[in-house]
Short mmCIF file of C-alpha atoms and ligand atoms in Angstrom, two decimals:
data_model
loop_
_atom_site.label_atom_id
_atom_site.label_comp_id
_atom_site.label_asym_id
_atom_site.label_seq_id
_atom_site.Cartn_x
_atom_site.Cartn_y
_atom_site.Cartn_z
CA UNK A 875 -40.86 -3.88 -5.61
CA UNK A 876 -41.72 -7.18 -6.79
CA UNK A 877 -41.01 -8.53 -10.38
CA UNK A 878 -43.53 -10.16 -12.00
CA UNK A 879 -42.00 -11.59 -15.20
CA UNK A 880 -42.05 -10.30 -18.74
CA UNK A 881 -40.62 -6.61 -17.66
CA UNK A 882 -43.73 -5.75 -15.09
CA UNK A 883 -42.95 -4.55 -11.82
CA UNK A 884 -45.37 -4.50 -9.18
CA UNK A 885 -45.68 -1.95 -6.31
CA UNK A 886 -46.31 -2.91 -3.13
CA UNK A 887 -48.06 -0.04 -1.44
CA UNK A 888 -48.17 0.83 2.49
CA UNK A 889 -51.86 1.23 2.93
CA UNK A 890 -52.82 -2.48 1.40
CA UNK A 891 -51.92 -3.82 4.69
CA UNK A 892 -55.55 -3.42 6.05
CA UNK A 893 -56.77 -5.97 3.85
CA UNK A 894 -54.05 -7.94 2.16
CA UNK A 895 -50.59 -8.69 3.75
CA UNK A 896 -49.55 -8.64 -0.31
CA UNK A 897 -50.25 -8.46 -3.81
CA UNK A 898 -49.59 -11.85 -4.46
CA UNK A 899 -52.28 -13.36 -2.13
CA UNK A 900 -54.50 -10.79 -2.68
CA UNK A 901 -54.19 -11.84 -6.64
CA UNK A 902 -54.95 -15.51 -5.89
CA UNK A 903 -58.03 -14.00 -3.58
CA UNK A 904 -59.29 -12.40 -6.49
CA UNK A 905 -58.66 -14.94 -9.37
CA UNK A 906 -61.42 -16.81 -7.25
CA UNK A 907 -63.96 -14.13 -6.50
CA UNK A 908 -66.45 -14.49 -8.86
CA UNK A 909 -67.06 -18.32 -8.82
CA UNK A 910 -66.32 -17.92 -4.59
CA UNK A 911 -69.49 -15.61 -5.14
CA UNK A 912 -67.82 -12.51 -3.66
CA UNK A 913 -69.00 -9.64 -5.73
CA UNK A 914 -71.82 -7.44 -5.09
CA UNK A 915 -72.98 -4.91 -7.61
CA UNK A 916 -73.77 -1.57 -5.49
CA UNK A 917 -75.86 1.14 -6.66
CA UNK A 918 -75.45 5.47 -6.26
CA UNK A 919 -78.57 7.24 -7.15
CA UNK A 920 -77.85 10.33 -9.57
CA UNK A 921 -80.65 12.99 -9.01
CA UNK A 922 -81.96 15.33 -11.53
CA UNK A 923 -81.38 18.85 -10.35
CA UNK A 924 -84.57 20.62 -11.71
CA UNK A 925 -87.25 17.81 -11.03
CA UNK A 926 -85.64 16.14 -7.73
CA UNK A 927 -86.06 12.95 -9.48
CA UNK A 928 -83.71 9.80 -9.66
CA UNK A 929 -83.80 7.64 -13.15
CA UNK A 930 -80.35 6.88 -12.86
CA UNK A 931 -77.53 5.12 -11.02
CA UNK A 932 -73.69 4.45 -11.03
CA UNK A 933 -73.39 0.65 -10.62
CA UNK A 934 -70.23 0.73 -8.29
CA UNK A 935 -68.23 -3.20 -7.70
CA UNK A 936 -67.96 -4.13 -4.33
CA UNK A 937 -65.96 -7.15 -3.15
CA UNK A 938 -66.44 -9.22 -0.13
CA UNK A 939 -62.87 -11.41 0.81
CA UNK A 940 -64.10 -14.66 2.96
CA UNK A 941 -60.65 -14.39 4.81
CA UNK A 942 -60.11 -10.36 4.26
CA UNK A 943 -63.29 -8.46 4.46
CA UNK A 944 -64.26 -5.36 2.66
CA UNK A 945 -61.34 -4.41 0.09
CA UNK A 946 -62.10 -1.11 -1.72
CA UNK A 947 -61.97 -0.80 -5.41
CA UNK A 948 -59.11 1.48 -5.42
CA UNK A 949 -57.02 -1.32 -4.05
CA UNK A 950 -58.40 -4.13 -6.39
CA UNK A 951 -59.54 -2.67 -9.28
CA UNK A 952 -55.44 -1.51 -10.25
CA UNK A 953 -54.94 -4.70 -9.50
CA UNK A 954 -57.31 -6.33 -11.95
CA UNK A 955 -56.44 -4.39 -14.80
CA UNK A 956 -52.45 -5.02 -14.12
CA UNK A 957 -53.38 -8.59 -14.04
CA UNK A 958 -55.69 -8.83 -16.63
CA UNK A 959 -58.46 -10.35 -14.52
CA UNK A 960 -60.62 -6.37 -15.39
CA UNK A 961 -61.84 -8.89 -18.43
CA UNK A 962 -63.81 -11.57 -16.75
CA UNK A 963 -64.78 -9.40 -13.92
CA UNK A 964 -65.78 -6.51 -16.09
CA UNK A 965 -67.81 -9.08 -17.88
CA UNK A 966 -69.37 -10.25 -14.60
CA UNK A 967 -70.10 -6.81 -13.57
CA UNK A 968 -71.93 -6.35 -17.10
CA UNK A 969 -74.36 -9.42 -16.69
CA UNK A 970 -74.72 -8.93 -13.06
CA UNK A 971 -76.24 -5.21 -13.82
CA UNK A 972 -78.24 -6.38 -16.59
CA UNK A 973 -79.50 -9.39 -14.56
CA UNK A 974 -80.69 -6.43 -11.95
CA UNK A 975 -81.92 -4.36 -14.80
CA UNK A 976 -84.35 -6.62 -15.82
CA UNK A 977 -85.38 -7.53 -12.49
CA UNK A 978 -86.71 -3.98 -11.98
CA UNK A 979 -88.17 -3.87 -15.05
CA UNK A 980 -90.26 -6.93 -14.05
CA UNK A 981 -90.98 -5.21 -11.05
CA UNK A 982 -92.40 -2.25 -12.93
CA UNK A 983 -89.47 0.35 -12.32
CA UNK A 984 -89.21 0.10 -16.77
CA UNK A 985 -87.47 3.86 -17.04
CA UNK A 986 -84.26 3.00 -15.14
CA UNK A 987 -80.91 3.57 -16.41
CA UNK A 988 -77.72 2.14 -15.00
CA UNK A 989 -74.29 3.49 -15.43
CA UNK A 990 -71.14 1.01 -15.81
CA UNK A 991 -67.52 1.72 -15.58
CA UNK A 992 -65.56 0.34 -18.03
CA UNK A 993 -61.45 -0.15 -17.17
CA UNK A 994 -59.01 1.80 -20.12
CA UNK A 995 -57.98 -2.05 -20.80
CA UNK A 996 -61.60 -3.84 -20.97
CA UNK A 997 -62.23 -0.83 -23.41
CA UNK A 998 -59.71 -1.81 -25.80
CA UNK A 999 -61.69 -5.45 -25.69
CA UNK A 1000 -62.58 -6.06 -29.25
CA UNK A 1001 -65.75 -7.72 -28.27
CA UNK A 1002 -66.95 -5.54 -25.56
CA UNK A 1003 -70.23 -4.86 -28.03
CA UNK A 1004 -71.01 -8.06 -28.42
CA UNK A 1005 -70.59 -8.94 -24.36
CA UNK A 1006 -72.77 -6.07 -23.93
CA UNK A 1007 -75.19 -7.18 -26.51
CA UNK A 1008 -75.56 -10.62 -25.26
CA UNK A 1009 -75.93 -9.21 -22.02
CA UNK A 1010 -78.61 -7.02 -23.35
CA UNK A 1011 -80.30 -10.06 -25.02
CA UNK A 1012 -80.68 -12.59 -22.52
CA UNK A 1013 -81.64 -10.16 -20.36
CA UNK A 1014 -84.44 -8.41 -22.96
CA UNK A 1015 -83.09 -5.39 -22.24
CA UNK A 1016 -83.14 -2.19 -24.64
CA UNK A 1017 -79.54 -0.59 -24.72
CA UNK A 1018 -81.25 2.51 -23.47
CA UNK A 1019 -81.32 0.88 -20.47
CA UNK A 1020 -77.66 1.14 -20.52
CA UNK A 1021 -74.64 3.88 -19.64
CA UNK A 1022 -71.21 2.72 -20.13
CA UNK A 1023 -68.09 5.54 -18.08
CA UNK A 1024 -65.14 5.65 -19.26
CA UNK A 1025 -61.90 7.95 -17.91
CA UNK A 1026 -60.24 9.92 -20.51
CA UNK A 1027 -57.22 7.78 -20.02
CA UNK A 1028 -59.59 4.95 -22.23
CA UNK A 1029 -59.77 7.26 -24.91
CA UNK A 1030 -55.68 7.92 -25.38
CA UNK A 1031 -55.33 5.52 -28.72
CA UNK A 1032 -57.97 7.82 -30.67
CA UNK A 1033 -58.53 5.46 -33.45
CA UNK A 1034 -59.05 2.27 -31.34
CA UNK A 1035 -61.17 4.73 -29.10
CA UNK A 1036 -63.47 6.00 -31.78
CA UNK A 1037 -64.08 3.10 -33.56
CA UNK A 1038 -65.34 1.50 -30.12
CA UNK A 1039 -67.06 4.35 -29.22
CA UNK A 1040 -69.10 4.25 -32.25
CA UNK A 1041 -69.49 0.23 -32.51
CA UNK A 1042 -71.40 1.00 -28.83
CA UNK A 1043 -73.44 3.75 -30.31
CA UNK A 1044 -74.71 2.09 -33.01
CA UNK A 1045 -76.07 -0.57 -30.41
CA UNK A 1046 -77.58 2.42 -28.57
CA UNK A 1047 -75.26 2.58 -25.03
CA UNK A 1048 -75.28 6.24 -24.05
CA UNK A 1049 -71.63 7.35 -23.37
CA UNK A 1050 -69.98 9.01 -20.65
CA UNK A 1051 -67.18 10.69 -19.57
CA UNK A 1052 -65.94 9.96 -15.90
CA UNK A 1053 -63.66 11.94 -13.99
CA UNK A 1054 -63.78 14.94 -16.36
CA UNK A 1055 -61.15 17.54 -16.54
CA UNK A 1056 -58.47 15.33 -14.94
CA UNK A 1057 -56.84 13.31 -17.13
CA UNK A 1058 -56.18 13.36 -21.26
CA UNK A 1059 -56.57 17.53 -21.21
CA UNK A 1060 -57.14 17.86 -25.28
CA UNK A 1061 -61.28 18.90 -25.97
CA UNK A 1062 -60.25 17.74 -29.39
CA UNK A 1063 -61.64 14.35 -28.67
CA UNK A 1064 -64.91 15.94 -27.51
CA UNK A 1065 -65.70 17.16 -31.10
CA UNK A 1066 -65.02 14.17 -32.84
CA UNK A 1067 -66.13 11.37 -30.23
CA UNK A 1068 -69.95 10.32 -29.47
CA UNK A 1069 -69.96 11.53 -25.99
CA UNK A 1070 -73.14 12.00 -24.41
CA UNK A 1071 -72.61 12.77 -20.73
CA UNK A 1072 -69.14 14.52 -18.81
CA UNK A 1073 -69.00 13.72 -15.24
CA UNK A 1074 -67.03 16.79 -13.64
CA UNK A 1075 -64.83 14.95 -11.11
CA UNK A 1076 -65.25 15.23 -7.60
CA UNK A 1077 -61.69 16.72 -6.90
CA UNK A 1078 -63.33 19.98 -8.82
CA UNK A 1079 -66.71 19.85 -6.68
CA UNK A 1080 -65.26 19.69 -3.13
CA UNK A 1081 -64.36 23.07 -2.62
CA UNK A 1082 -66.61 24.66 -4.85
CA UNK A 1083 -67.60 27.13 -2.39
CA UNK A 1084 -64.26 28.33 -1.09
CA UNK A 1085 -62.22 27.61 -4.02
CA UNK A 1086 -62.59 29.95 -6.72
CA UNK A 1087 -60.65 28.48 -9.44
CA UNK A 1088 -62.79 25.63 -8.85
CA UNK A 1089 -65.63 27.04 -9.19
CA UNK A 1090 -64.30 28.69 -12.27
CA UNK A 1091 -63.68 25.20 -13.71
CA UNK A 1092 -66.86 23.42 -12.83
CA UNK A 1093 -69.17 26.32 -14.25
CA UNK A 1094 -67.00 26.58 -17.47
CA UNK A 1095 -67.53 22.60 -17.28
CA UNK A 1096 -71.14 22.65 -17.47
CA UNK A 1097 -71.50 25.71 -20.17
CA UNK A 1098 -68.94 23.65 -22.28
CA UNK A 1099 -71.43 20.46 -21.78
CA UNK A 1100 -74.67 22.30 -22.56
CA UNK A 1101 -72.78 24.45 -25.64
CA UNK A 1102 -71.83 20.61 -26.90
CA UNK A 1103 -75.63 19.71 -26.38
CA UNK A 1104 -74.15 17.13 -23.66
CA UNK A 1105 -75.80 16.54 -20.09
CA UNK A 1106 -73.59 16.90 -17.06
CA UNK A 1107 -73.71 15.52 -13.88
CA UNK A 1108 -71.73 17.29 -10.84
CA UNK A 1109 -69.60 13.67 -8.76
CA UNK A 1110 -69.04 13.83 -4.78
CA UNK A 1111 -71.59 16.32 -3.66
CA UNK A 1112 -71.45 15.59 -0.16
CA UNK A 1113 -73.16 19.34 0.66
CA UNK A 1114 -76.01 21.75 0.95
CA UNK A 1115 -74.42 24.39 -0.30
CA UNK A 1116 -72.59 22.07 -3.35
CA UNK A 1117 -76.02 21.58 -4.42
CA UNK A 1118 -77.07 25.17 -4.34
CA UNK A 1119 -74.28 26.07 -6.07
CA UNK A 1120 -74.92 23.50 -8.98
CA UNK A 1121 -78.48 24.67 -9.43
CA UNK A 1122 -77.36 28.22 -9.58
CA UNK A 1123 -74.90 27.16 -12.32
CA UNK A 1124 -77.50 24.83 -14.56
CA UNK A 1125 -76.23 21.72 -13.81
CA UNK A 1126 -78.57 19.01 -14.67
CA UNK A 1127 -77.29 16.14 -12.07
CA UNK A 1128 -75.22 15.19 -9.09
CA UNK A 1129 -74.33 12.17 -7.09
CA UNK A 1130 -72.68 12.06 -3.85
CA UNK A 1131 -72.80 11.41 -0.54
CA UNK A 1132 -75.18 14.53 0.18
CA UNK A 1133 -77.80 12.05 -1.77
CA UNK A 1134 -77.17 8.74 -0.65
CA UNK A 1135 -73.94 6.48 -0.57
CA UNK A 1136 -73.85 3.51 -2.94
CA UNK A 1137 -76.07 1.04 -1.47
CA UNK A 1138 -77.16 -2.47 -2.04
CA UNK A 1139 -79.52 -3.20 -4.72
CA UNK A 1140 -82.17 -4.28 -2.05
CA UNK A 1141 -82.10 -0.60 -0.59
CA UNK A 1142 -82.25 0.96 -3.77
CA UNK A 1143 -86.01 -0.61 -4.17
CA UNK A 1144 -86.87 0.12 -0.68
CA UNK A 1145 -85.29 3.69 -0.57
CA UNK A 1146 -85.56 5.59 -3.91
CA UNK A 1147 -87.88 2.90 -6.08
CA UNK A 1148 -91.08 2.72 -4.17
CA UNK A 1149 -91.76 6.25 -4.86
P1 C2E B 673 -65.39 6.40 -9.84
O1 C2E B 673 -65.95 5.73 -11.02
O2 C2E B 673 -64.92 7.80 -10.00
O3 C2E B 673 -66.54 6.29 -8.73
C1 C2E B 673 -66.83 7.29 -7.79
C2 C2E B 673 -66.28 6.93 -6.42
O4 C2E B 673 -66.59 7.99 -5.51
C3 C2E B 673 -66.90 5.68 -5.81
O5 C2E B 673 -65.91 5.06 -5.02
C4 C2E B 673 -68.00 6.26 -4.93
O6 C2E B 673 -68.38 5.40 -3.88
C5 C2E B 673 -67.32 7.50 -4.42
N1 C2E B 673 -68.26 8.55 -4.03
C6 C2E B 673 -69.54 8.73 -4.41
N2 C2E B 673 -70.06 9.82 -3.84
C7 C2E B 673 -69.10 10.37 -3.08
C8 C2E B 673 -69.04 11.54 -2.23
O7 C2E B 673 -69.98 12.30 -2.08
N3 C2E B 673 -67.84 11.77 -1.62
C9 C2E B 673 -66.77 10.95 -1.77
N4 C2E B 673 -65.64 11.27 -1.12
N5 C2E B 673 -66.79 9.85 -2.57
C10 C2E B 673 -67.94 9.58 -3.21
P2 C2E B 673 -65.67 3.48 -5.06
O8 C2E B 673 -66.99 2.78 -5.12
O9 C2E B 673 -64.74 3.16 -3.94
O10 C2E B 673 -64.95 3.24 -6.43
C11 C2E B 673 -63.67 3.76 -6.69
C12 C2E B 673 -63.29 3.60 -8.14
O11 C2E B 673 -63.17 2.19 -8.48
C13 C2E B 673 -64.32 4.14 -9.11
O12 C2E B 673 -64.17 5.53 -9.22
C14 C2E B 673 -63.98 3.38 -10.36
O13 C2E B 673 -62.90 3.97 -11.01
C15 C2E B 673 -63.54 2.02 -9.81
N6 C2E B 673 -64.69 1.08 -9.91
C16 C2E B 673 -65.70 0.84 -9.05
N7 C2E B 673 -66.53 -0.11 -9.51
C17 C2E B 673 -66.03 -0.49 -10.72
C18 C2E B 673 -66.44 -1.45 -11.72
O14 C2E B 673 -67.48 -2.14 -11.62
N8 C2E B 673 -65.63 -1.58 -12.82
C19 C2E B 673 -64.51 -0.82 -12.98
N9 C2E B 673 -63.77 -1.01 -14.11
N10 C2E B 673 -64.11 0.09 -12.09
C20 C2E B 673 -64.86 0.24 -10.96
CA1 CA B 674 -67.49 6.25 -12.43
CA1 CA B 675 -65.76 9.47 -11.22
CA1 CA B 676 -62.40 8.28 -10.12
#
């Protein structure tokens, strides 16, 4: 354990060796990432269950260390938010995805939707609308265009949560809920929030077929979605019988490895676009 000043402690963890010998040097890596040009926005396609079609994607951050290579999100991302770095990055990630929005809008592709995750701490931003806004703006861009995920962890301070949450409704962002069912367990915030989407976490999905409590859970998921005139979209469907299962139970979408991986912008157009 390393101190850090002002009370924080950080952690060093076993499996950061891969990349980074140490949080510290992987902090000074990442303070530099985004004018080193390291970031790559890539995209997951979410397909619609009934009609086989794909409007939507997760935009997922990748980062690309000169000295390091690949380093996942789960490894940088914590770090980001402890640091407070989440802010400009999170900002980069918005204009990056709007930049890309409005490229395939030029391109003709003018019904696409693009999901953003949005850290507990860049939540509590007061001027996350008006990032997203501008971002909107310059890019011409309607905020339909737009999905922002956050984890029920984000939504913990309920009065700074719903006074966001409705500041990015008014603009028109459609809201989702990531990770459902594993964090902040009150539904209370599900009657009085603007929620439009739950995401039933992967960790429910995987053993939907041999696991009967969570298959319990996931169906009782999606009737709680539809009864709350949400849409719901099934996370890490990596099989055949995942996706039977879903369509059985109503679910409107999944994502997941069964569909395609997150993949580069590039592949996106060439794979799923040119349809
Ligand atoms: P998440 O938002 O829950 O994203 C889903 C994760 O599951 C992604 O991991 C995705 O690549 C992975 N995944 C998708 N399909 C499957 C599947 O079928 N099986 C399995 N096993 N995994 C699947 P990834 O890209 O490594 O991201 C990890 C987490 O990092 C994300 O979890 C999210 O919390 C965070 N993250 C990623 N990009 C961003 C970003 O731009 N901003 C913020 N604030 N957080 C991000
Ligand atoms: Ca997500
Ligand atoms: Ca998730
Ligand atoms: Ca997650």
């Amino acid at each position: 354990v390393k101190e850090k000043g002002k009370g924080h402690f950080r952690f060093y963890r076993s499996d950061m060796k891969d990349a980074f010998p140490n949080y510290i040097l992987m902090e000074a890596h990442l303070r530099k990432a985004i004018e080193m040009n390291e970031f790559v926005m890539h995209y997951q396609p979410q397909v619609n269950l009934k009609t086989g079609k794909i409007k939507t994607f997760e935009a997922l951050l990748r980062w690309q260390n000169r000295k390091f290579g690949n380093v996942p999100p789960s490894q940088f991302i914590p770090l980001a938010e402890e640091t407070g770095l989440i802010i400009p990055i999170g900002e980069w990630v918005i204009h990056s995805v709007c930049s890309q929005l409005a490229d395939w809008r030029n391109k003709g592709y003018k019904d696409i939707r693009v999901a953003i995750n949005i850290s507990p701490k860049q939540f509590l931003q007061t001027n996350l609308p008006e990032i997203i806004q501008k971002a909107l703006f310059m890019n011409q861009l309607p905020a339909s265009a737009l999905e922002i995920e956050i984890t029920e962890g984000a939504m913990e301070d309920t009065i700074a949560a719903l006074s966001m949450l409705h500041r990015l409704k008014k603009i028109g962002i459609i809201i989702s809920v990531d990770d459902f069912g594993t964090g902040y367990s009150s539904l209370n915030y599900l009657k009085r929030f603007p929620i439009d989407i739950l995401k039933i976490d992967q960790s429910f999905v995987r053993e939907i077929q041999v696991n009967e409590k969570d298959a319990a859970i996931t169906k009782t998921i999606i009737h709680l979605a539809h009864n709350l005139g949400m849409e719901v979209i099934a996370e890490g469907v990596e099989e055949e019988d995942q996706v039977q299962f879903l369509v059985s139970a109503q679910c409107q979408k999944a994502q997941g490895y069964y569909f395609s991986r997150p993949v580069s912008a590039k592949e996106i157009e060439q794979k799923v676009l040119y349809i």
